[in-house]
Coordinates of C-alpha atoms and ligand atoms in Angstrom, one line a residue:
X1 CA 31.9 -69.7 -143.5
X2 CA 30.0 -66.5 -143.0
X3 CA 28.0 -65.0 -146.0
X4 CA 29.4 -61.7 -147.7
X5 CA 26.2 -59.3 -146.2
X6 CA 27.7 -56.2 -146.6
X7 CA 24.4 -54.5 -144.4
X8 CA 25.1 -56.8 -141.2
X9 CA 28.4 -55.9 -140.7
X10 CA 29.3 -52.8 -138.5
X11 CA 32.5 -50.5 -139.0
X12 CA 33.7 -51.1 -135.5
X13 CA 33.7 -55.4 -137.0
X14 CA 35.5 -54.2 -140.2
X15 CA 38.1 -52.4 -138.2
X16 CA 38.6 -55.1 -135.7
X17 CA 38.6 -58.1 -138.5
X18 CA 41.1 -56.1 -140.4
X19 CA 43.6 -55.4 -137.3
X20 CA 42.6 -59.0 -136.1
X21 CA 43.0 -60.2 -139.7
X22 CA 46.5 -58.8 -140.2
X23 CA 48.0 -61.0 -137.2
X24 CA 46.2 -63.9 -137.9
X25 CA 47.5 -63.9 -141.2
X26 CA 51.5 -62.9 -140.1
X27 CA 51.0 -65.8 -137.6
X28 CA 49.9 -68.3 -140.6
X29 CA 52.0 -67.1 -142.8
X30 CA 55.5 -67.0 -140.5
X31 CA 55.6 -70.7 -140.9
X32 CA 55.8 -70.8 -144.4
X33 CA 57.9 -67.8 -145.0
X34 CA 60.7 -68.3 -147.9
X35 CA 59.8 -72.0 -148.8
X36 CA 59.1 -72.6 -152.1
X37 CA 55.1 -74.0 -152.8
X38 CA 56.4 -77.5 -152.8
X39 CA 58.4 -77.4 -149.5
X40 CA 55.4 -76.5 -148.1
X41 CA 53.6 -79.4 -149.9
X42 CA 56.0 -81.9 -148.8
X43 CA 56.1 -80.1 -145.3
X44 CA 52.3 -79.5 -144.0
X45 CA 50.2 -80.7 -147.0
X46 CA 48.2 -77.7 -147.1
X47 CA 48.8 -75.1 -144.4
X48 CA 46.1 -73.7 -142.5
X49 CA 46.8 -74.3 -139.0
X50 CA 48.3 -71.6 -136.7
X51 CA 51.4 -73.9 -135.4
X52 CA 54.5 -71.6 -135.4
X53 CA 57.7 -73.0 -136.7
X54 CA 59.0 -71.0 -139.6
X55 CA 62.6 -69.8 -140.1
X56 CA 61.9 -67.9 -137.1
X57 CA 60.9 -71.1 -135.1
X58 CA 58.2 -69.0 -133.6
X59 CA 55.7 -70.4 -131.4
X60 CA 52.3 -71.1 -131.9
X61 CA 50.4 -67.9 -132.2
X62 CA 52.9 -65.3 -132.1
X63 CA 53.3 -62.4 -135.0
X64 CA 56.1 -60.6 -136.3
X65 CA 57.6 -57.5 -137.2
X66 CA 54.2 -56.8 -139.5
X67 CA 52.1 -57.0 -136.5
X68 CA 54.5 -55.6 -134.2
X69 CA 55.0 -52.4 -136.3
X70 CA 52.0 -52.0 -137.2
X71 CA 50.9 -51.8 -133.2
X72 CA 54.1 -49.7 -132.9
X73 CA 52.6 -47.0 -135.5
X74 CA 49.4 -47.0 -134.1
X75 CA 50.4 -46.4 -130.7
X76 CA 52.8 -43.4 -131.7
X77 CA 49.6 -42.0 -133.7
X78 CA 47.6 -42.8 -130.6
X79 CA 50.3 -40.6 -128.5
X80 CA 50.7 -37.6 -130.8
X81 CA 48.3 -37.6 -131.7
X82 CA 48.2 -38.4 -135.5
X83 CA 51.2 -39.4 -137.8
X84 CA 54.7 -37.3 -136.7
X85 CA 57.5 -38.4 -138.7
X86 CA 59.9 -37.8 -135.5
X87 CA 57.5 -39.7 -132.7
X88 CA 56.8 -43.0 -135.4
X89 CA 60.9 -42.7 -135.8
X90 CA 61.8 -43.2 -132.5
X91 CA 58.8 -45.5 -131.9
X92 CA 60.5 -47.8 -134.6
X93 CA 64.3 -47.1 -132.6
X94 CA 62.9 -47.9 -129.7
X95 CA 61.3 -51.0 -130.9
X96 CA 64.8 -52.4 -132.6
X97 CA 65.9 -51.5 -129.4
X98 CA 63.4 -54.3 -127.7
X99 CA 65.3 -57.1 -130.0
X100 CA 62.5 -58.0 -132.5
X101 CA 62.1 -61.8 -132.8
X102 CA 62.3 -60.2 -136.9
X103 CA 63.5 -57.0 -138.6
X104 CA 63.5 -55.8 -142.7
X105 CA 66.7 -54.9 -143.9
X106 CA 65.4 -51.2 -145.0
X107 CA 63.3 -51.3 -142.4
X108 CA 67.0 -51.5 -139.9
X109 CA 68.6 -49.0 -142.1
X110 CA 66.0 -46.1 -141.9
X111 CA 66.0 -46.5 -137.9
X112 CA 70.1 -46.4 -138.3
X113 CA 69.8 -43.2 -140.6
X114 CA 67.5 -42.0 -138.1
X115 CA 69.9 -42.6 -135.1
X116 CA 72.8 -41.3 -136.9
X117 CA 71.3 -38.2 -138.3
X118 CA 68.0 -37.4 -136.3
X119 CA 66.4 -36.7 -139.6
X120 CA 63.0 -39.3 -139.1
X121 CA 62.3 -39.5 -143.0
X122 CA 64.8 -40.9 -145.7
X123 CA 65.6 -39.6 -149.0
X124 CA 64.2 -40.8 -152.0
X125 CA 66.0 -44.3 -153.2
X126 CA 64.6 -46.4 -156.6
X127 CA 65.5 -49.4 -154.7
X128 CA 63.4 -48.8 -151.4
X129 CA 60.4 -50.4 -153.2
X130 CA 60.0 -52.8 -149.9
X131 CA 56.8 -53.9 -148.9
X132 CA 57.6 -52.7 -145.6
X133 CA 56.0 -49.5 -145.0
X134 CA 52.7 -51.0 -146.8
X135 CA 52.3 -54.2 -144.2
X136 CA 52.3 -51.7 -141.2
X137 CA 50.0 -49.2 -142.7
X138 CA 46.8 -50.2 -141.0
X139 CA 46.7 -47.9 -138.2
X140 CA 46.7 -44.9 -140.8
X141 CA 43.9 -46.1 -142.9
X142 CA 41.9 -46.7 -139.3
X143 CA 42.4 -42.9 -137.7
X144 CA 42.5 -42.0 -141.1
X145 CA 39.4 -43.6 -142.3
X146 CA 36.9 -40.8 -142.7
X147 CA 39.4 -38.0 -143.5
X148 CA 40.0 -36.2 -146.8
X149 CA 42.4 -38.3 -149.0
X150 CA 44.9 -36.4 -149.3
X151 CA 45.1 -35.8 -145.7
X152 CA 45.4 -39.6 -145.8
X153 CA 48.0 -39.8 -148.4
X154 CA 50.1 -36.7 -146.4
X155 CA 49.7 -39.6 -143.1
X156 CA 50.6 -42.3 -145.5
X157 CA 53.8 -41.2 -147.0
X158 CA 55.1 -39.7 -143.8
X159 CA 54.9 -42.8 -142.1
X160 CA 56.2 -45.0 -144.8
X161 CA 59.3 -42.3 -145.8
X162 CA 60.9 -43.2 -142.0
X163 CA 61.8 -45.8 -143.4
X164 CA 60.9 -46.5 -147.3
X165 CA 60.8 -43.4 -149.6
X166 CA 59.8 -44.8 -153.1
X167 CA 57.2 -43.4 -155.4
X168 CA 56.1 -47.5 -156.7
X169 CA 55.8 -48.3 -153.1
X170 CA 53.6 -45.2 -152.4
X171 CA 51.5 -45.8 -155.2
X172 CA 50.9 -49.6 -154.0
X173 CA 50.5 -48.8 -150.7
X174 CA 48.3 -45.7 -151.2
X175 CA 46.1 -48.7 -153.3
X176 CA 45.9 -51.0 -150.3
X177 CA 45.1 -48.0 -148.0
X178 CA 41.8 -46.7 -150.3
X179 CA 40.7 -50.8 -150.5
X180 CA 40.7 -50.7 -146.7
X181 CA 38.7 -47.3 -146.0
X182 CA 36.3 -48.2 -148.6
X183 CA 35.7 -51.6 -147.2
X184 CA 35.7 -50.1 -143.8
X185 CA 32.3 -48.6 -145.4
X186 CA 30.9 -51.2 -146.8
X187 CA 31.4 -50.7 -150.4
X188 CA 31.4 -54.3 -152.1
X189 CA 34.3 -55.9 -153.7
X190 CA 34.2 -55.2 -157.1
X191 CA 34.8 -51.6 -156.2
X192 CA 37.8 -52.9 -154.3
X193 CA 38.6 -54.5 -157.5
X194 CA 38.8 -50.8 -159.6
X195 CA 41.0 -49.7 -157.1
X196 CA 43.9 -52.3 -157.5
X197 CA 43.2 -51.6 -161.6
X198 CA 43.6 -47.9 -161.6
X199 CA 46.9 -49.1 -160.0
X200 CA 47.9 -51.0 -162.8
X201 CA 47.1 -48.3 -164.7
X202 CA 49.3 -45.8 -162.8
X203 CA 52.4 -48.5 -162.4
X204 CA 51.7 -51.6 -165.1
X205 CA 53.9 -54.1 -163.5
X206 CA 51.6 -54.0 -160.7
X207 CA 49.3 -55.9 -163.2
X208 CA 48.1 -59.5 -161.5
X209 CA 46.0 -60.4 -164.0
X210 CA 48.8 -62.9 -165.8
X211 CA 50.4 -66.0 -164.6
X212 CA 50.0 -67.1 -161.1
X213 CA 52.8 -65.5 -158.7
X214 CA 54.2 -67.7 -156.2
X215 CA 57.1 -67.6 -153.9
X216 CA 57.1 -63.9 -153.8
X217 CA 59.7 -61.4 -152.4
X218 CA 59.7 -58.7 -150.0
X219 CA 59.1 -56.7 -153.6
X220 CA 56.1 -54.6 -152.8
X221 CA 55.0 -55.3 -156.7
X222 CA 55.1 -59.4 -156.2
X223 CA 54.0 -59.2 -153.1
X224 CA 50.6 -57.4 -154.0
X225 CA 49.9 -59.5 -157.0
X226 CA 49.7 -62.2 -154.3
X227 CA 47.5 -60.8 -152.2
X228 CA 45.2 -58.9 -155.7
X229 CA 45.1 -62.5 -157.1
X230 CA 44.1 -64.6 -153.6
X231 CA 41.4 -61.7 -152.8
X232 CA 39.6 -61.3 -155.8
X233 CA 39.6 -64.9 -156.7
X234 CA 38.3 -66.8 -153.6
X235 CA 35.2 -65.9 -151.6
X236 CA 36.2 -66.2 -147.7
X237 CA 38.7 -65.1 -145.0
X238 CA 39.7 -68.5 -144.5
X239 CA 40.2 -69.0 -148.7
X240 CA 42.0 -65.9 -149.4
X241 CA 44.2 -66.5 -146.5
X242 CA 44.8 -70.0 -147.1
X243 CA 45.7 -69.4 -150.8
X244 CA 48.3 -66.6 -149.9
X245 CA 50.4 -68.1 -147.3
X246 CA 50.5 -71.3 -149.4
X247 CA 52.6 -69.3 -152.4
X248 CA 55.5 -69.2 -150.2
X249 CA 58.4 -66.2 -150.1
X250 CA 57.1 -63.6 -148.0
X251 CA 54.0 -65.2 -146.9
X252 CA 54.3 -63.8 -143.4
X253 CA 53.7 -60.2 -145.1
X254 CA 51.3 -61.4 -147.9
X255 CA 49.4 -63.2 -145.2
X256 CA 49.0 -60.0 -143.0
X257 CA 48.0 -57.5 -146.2
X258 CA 45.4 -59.9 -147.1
X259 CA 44.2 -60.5 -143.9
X260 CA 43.6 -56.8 -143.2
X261 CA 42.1 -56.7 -146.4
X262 CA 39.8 -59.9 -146.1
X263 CA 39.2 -58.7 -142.5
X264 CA 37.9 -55.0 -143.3
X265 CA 35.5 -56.8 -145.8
X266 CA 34.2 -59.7 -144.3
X267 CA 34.4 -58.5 -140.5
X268 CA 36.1 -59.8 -137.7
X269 CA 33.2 -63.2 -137.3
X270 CA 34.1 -64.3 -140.8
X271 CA 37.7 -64.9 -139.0
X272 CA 37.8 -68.9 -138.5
X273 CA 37.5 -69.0 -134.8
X274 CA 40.3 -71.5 -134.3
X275 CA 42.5 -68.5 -136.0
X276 CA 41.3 -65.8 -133.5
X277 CA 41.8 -68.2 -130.5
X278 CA 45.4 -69.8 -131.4
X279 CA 46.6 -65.9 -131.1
X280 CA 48.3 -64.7 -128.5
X281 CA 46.0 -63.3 -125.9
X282 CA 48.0 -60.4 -125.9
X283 CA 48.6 -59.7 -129.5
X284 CA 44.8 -60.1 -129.9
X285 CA 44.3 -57.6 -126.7
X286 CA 46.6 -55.1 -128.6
X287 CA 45.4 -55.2 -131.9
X288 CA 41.1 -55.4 -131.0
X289 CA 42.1 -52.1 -128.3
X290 CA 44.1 -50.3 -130.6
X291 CA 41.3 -50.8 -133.5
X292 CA 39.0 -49.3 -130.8
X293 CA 41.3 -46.4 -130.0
X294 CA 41.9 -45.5 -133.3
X295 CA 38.4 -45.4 -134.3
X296 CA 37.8 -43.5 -131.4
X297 CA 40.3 -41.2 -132.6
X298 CA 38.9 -40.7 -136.3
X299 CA 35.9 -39.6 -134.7
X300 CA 37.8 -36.7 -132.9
X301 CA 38.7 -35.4 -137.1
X302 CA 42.1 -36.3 -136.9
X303 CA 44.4 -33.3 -138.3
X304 CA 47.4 -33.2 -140.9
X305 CA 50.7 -35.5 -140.3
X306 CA 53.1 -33.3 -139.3
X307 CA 56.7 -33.8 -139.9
Ligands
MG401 MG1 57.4 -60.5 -140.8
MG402 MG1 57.8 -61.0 -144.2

């Protein structure tokens, strides 16, 4: 395992561990997805091999739609540039189009709302609180990293409204967002730590600090105790991610959050090696170029979303 030196590791290996770290974990995870803890027992012992399988009966090494989308949303920020509600719309229709090997449920009915009435955002809806918009928010905290929060935020929210429009899953995902830029610079994890509280204080029943949670949901509340409890309680990429995908329910997405997360802090050599080389060549491609476009593209002072 790699030490926690905060001075040795660059921006550019946050960035890349965290884009890196985000498929690693959907890949891990995607084989445990809905089983319960002791299926997985009973299953694999403890899982923390990259083997495929799942409910999707994946191969080894390939992602899902958290990695997919996310590469969608950076590429449409890429194009624009910067976060346009109508270019990450029909970047998401097009992608449905391509037959995902997965696809959310809200996720499906924003791109049909968008198809039917070419309006790329949806309305507000109490029940939208999905975890959706949150696992594919990476590129925004990347081109995003060194811009004023609320231009952030603005990119956030426009992004996650094509397809998820609920003030609980802001909030959470606006949380996950601020741990990644400020890990991005180096700031250690205990001020990572006052982040996810001043969350809990906005929104209690984000609090993680209770029982265990396993066998999550897509709920973006249960699925972000996961990933607060996994982070702040074990001391390694390899750990956290082996502790969140081994909780079951929606481990694909609760592996990729935390791996972005464990990745922007640690850096992209803290990734077990065996992890980074069971990818797919081409999902690792994608997501180390994109990291290096993206960054590329911060540097440029990236302007408003635009709608
Ligand atoms: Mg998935
Ligand atoms: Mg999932």
């Amino acid at each position: 395992m790699q030490g926690y030196d905060r001075r040795e590791i660059t921006l550019e290996q946050r960035v890349v561990g965290a884009y890196v770290g985000l498929a690693v974990g959907d890949a891990l995870g995607a084989t445990t997805e809905f089983l319960t803890p002791r299926e997985i027992q009973r299953n694999y012992g403890t899982h923390r091999t990259i083997c495929g399988g799942g409910w999707l009966h994946l191969q080894p090494g390939e992602v899902t739609d958290d990695t997919e989308m996310s590469l969608v949303l950076g590429a449409s920020i890429l194009r624009t540039p910067g976060v346009d509600a109508a270019s990450v719309a029909t970047a998401f229709s097009d992608w449905m189009r391509s037959k995902p090997v997965d696809i959310g449920n809200t996720v499906r009915r924003g791109i049909v709302h968008f198809r039917t009435t070419g309006e790329p955002l949806v309305p507000e809806n109490e029940y939208d609180a999905g975890n959706g918009a949150c696992m594919r928010s990476l590129p925004v905290a990347i081109c995003y990293w060194n811009a004023a929060p609320e231009i952030r935020i603005a990119a956030s929210r426009m992004q996650s409204h094509v397809t998820h429009n609920n003030r609980q899953a802001d909030a959470g995902t606006e949380a996950v967002l601020q741990m990644l830029v400020s890990a991005f610079r180096g700031v250690p994890k205990s001020a990572l730590q006052i982040i996810a509280q001043d969350l809990v204080e906005q929104y209690i029943g984000y609090r993680f600090d209770r029982r265990r949670v396993e066998n999550p949901s897509g709920w973006i509340v249960e699925t972000l105790q996961v990933v607060f409890q996994a982070f702040f309680s074990q001391q390694s990429f390899k750990d956290i991610l082996v502790d969140v995908v081994n909780r079951g329910g929606d481990a694909d997405t609760t592996g990729a959050i935390a791996g972005m997360l464990a990745g922007a802090c640690y850096g992209v050599d803290a990734i077990p090696r065996q992890w980074r080389s069971a990818l797919k060549a081409q999902v690792r491609h994608a997501c180390e170029q994109q990291s290096t476009a993206l960054l590329a593209l911060a540097e440029t002072g990236i302007d408003v979303a635009r709608r």
